[in-house]
mmCIF file of C-alpha atoms and ligand atoms in Angstrom:
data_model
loop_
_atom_site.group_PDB
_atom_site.id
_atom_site.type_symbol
_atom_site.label_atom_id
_atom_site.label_comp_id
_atom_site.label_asym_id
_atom_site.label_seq_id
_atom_site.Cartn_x
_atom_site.Cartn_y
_atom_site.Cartn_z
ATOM 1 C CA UNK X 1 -2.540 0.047 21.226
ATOM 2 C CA UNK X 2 0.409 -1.186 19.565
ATOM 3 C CA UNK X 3 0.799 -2.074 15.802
ATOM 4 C CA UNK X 4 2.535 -3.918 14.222
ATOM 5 C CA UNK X 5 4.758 -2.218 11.861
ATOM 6 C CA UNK X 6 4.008 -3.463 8.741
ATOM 7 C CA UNK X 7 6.221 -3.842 5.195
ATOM 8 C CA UNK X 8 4.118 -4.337 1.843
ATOM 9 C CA UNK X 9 6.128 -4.504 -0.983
ATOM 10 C CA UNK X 10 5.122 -3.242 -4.507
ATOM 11 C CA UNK X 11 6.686 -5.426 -7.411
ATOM 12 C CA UNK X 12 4.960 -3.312 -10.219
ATOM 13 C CA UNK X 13 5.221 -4.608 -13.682
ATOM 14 C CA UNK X 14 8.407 -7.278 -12.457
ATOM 15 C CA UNK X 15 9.067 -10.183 -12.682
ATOM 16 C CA UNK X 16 7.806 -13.530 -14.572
ATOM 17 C CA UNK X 17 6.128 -16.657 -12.737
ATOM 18 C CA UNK X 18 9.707 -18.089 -12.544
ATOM 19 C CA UNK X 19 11.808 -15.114 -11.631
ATOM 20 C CA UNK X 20 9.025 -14.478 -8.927
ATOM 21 C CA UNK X 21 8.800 -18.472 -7.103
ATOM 22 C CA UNK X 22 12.388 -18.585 -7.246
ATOM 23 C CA UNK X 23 12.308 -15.053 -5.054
ATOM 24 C CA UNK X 24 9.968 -16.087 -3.008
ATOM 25 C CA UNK X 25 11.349 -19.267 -2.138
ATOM 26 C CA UNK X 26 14.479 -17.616 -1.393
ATOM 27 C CA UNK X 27 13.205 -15.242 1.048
ATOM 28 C CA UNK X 28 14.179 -15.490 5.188
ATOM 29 C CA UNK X 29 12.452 -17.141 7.317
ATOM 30 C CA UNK X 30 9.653 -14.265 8.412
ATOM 31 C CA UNK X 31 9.348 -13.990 12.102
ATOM 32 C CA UNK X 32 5.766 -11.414 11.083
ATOM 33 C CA UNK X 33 3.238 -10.848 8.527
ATOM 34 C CA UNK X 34 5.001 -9.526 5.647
ATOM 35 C CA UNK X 35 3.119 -8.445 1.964
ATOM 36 C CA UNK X 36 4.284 -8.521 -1.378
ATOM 37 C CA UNK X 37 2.003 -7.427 -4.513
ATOM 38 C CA UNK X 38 2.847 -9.644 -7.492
ATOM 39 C CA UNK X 39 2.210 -8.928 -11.322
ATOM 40 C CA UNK X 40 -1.424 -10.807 -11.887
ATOM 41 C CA UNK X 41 0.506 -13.768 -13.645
ATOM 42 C CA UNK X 42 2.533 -14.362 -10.799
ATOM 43 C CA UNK X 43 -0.687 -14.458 -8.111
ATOM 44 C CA UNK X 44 -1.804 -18.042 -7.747
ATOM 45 C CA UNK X 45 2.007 -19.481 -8.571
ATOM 46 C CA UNK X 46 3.468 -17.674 -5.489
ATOM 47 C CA UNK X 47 0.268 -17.369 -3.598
ATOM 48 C CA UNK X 48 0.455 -21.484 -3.683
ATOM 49 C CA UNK X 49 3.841 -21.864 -2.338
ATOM 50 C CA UNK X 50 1.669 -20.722 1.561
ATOM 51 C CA UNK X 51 4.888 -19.386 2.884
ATOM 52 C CA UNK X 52 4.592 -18.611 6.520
ATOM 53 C CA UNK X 53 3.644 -15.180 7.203
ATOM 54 C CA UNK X 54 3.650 -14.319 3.625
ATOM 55 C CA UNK X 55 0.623 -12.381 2.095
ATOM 56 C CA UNK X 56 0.376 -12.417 -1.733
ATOM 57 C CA UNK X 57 -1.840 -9.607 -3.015
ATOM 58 C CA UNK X 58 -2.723 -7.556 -6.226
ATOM 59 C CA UNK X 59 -1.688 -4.391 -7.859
ATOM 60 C CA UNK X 60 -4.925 -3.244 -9.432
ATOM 61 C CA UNK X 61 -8.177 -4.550 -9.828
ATOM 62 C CA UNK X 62 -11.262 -3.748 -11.609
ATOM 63 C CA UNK X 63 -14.578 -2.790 -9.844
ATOM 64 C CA UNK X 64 -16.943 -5.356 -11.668
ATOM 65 C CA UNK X 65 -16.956 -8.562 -10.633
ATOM 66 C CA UNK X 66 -17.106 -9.756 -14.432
ATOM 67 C CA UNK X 67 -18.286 -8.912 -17.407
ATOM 68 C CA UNK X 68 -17.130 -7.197 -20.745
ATOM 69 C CA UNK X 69 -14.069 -5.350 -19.872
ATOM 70 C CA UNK X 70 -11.644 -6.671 -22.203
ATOM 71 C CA UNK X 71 -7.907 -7.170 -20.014
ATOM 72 C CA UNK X 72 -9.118 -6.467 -16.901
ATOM 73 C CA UNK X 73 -9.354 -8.611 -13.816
ATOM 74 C CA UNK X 74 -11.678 -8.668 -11.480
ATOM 75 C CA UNK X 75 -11.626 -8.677 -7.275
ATOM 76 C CA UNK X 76 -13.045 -12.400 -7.406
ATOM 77 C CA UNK X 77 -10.499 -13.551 -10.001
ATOM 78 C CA UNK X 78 -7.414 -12.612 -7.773
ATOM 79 C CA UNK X 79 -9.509 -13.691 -4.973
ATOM 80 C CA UNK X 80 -9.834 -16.908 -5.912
ATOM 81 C CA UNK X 81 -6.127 -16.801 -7.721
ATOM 82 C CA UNK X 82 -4.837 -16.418 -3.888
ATOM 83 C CA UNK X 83 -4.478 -12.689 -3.392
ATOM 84 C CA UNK X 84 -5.447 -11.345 0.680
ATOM 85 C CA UNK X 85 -4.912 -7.429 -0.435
ATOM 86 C CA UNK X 86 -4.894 -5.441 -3.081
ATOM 87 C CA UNK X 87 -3.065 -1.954 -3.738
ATOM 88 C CA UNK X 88 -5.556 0.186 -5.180
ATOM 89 C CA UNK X 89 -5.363 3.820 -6.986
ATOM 90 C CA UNK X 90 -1.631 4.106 -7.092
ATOM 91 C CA UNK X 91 -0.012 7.113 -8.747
ATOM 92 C CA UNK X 92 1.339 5.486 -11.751
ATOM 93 C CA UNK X 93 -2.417 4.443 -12.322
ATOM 94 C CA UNK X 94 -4.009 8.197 -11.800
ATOM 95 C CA UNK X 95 -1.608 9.481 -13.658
ATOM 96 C CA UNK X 96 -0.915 6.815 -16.436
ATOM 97 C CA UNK X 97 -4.087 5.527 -16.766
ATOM 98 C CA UNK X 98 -5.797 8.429 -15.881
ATOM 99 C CA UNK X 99 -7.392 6.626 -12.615
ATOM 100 C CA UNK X 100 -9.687 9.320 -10.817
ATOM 101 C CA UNK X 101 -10.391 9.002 -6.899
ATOM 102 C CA UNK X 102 -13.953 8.336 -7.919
ATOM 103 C CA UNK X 103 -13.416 5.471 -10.258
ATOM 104 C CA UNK X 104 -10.877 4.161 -7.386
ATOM 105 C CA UNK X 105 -13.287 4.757 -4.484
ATOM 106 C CA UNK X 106 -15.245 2.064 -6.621
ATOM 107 C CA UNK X 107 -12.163 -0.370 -6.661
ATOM 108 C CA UNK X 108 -11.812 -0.332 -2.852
ATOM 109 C CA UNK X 109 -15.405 -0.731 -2.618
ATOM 110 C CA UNK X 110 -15.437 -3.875 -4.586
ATOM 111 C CA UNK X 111 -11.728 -5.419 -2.632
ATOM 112 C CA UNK X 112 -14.088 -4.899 0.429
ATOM 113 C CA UNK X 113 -16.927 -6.895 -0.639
ATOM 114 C CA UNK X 114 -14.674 -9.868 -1.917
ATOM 115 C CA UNK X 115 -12.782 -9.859 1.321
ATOM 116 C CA UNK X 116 -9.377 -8.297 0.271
ATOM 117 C CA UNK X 117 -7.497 -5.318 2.172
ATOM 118 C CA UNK X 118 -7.365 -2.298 -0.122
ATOM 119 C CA UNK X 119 -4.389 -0.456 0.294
ATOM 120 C CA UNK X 120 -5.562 3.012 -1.100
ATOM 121 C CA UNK X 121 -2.190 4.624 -2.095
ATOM 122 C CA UNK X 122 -2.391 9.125 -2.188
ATOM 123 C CA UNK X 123 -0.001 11.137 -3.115
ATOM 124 C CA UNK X 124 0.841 14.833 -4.100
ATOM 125 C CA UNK X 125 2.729 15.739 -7.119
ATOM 126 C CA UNK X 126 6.299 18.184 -7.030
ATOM 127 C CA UNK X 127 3.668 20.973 -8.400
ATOM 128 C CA UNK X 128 1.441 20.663 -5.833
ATOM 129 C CA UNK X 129 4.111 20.482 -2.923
ATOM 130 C CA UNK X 130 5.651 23.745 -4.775
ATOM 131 C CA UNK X 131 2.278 25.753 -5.413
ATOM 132 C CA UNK X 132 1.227 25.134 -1.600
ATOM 133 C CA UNK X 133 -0.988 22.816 -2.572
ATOM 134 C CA UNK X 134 -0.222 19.119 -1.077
ATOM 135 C CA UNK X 135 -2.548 19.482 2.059
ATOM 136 C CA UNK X 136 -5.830 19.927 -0.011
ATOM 137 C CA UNK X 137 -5.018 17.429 -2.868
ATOM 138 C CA UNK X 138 -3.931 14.332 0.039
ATOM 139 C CA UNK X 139 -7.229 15.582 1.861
ATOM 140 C CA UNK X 140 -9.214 15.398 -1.707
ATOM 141 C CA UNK X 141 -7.840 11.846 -2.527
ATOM 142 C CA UNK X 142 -8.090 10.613 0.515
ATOM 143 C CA UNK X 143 -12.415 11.310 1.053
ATOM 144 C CA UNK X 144 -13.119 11.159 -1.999
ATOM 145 C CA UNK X 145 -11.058 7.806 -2.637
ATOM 146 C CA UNK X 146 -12.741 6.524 0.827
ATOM 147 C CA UNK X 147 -16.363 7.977 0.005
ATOM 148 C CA UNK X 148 -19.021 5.779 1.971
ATOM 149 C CA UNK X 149 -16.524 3.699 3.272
ATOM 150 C CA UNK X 150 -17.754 1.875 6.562
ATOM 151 C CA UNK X 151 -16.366 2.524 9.552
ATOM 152 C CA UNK X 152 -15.741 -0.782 10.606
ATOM 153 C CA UNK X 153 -13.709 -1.746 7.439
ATOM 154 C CA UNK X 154 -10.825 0.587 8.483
ATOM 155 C CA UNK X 155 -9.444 -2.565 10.722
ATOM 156 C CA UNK X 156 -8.419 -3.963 7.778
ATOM 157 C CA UNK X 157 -7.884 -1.185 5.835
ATOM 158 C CA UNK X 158 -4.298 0.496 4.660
ATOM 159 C CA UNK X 159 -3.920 4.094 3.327
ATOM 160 C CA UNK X 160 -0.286 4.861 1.732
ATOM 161 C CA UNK X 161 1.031 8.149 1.363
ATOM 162 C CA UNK X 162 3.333 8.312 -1.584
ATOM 163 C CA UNK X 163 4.434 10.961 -2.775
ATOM 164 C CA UNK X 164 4.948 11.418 -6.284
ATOM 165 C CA UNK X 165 8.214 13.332 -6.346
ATOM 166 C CA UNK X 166 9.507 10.468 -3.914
ATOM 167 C CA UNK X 167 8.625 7.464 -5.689
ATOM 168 C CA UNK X 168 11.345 5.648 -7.644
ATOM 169 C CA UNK X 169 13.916 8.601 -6.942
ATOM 170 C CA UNK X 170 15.786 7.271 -4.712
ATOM 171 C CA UNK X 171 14.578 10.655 -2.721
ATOM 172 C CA UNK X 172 12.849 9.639 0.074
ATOM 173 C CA UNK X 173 10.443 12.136 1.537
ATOM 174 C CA UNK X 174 12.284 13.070 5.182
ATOM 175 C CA UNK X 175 10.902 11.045 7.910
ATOM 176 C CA UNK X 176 9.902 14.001 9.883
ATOM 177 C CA UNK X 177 7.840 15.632 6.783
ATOM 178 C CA UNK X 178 6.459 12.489 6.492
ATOM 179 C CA UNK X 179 5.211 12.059 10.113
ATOM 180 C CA UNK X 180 3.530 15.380 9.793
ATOM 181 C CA UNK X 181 1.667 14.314 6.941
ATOM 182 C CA UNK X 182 0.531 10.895 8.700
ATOM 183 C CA UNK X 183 -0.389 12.901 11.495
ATOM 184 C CA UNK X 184 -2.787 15.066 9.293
ATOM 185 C CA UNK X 185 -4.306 12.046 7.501
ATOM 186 C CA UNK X 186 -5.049 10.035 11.075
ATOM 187 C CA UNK X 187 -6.637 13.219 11.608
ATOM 188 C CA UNK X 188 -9.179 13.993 8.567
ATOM 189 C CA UNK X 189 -9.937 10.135 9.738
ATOM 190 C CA UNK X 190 -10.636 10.677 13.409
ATOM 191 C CA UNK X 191 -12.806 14.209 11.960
ATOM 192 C CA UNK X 192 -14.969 11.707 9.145
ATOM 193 C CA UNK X 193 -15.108 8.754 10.873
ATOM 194 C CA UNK X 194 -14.034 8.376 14.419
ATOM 195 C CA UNK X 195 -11.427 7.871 16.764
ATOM 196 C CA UNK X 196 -11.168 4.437 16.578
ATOM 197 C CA UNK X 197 -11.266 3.847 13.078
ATOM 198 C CA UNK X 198 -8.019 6.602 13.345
ATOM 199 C CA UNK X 199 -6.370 4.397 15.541
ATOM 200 C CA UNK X 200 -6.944 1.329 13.667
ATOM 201 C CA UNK X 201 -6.352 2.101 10.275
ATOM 202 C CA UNK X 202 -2.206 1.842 8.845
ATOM 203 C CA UNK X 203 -0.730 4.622 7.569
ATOM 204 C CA UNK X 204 2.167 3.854 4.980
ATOM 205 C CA UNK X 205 4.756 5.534 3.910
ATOM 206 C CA UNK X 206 5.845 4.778 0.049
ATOM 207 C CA UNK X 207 8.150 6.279 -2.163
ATOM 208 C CA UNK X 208 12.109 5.540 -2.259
ATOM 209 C CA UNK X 209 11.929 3.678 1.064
ATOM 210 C CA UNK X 210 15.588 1.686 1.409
ATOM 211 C CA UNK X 211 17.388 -0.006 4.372
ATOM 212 C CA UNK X 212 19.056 3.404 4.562
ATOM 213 C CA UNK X 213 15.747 5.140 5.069
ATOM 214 C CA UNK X 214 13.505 2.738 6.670
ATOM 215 C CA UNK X 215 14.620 3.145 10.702
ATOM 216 C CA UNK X 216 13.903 6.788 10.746
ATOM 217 C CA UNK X 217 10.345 6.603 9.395
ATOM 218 C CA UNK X 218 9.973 3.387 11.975
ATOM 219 C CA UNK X 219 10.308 5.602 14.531
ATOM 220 C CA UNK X 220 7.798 8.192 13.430
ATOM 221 C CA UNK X 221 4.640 7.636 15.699
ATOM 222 C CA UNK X 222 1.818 7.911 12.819
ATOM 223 C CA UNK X 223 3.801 5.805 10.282
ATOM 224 C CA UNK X 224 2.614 2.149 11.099
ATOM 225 C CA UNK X 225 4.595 0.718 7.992
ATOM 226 C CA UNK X 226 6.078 1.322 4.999
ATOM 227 C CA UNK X 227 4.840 0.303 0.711
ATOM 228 C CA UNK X 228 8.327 -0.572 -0.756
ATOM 229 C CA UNK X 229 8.635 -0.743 -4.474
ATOM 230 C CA UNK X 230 12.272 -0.868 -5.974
ATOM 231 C CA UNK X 231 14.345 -1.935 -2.851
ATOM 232 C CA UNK X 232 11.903 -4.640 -2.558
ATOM 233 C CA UNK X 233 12.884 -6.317 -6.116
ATOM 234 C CA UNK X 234 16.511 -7.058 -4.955
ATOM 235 C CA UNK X 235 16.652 -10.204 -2.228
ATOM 236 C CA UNK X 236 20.007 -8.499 -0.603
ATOM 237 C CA UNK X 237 17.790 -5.068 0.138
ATOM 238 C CA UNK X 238 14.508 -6.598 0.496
ATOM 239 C CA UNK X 239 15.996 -8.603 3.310
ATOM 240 C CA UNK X 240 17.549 -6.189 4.957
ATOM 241 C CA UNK X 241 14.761 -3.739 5.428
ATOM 242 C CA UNK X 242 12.819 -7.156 6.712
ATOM 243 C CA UNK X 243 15.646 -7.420 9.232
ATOM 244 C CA UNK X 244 16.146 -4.013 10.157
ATOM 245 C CA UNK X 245 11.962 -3.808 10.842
ATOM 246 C CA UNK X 246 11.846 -7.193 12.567
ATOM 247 C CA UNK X 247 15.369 -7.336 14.247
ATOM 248 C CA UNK X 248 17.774 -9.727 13.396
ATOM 249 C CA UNK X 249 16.407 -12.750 11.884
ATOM 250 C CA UNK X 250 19.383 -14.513 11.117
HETATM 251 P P1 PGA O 304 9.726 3.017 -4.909
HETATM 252 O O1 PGA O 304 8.200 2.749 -5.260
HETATM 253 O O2 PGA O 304 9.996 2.386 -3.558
HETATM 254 O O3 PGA O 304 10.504 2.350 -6.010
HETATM 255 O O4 PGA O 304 9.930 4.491 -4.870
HETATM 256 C C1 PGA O 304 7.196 2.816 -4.286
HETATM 257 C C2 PGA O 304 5.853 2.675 -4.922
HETATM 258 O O5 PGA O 304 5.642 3.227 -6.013
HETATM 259 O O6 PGA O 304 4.948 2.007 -4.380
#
């Protein structure tokens, strides 16, 4: 089976409803499904423009569907607001909101009942990669995060390893570490869930990912795509890695 390789860009806590249309509207024509995660305000603005091939999604969202959770947004509301996927438990919300895989097992739960992808982002810390550790914490995150998770949701399901000592460093991991680590993921997913679900999820690879870096991990076998946060905020780079994955698009 071949996959698509697929880009999904991370804008974090960027730009305004402005800054982001006028991005968008800049953009290349896409020749293939491309993803970009826009700040909440940004969501139904952009999501409206229905740019071919683009996919708006969310950064966050919170398990409830409603209620009294004072600033928080729910699956339905960025739903409704336009967003297809959502990135869930990324490592700037473990570690600065204190996000555990439990309470994000819970968020991709609830982005698979209101019909969005969940990207579930993991990700081992320097300390862990220099204490031995970085096997068992991905392989923690990753069940726990994905606890009774149907099989037949991996289809449409992303996992992106990111790891933390890689992400806004402009230190990309090395594509052949991060193969390896793909490699071991597909497998705890093949060993809990089955070969085909292996197969079918998309394994990401985030953290510092530039034009520079981008071919390499392409040609990794287990990396099906890449989560691109800073290189993705700039139209010169952003386009280029969309280039270099799709070929010239001129
Ligand atoms: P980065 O961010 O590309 O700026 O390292 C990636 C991410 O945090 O998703």
């Amino acid at each position: 089976m071949t996959k698509q390789f697929r880009v999904i860009c991370n804008w974090k806590m960027n730009k305004t409803i402005s800054e982001a249309v006028g991005f968008v509207k800049k953009i290349p024509p896409l020749l293939a499904p491309t993803y970009i995660a826009v700040p909440f305000t940004a969501l139904n603005a952009v999501a409206s423009l229905d740019i071919p091939m683009l996919q708006i999604g969310a950064q966050n969202i919170y398990p409830q569907p409603e209620g009294a959770f004072t600033g928080e947004v729910s699956a339905p509301m960025v739903r409704e607001a336009g967003a297809e996927f959502v990135i869930v438990g990324h490592s700037e919300r473990r570690q600065i909101f204190s996000e555990t895989s439990e309470f994000v097992n819970k968020k991709v739960k609830a982005a698979i009942l209101h019909d969005l992808m969940p990207i579930l982002c993991i990700g081992e810390s320097a300390l862990d990669r220099e204490n031995g550790q970085a096997a068992e914490v991905l392989k923690t995150q990753l069940l726990e995060s994905l606890k009774e998770i149907e099989p037949k949701t991996f289809k449409n399901l992303g996992i992106a390893y990111e790891p933390v000592w890689a992400i806004g460093t402009g230190k990309p991991s090395t594509a052949q570490s991060a193969q390896e680590v793909h490699f071991m993921l597909r497998n705890l997913i093949q060993e809990h869930w089955g070969e085909d679900e292996a197969q079918e999820v998309f394994i990401l690879y985030g953290g510092s990912v530039s034009p520079d870096s981008v071919e390499e991990l392409m040609k990794q076998p287990d990396i099906d795509g890449v989560l691109v946060g800073g290189a993705s905020l700039n139209l010169q780079t952003y386009s280029k890695i969309i280039e270099l994955v799709r070929g010239d698009l001129s």
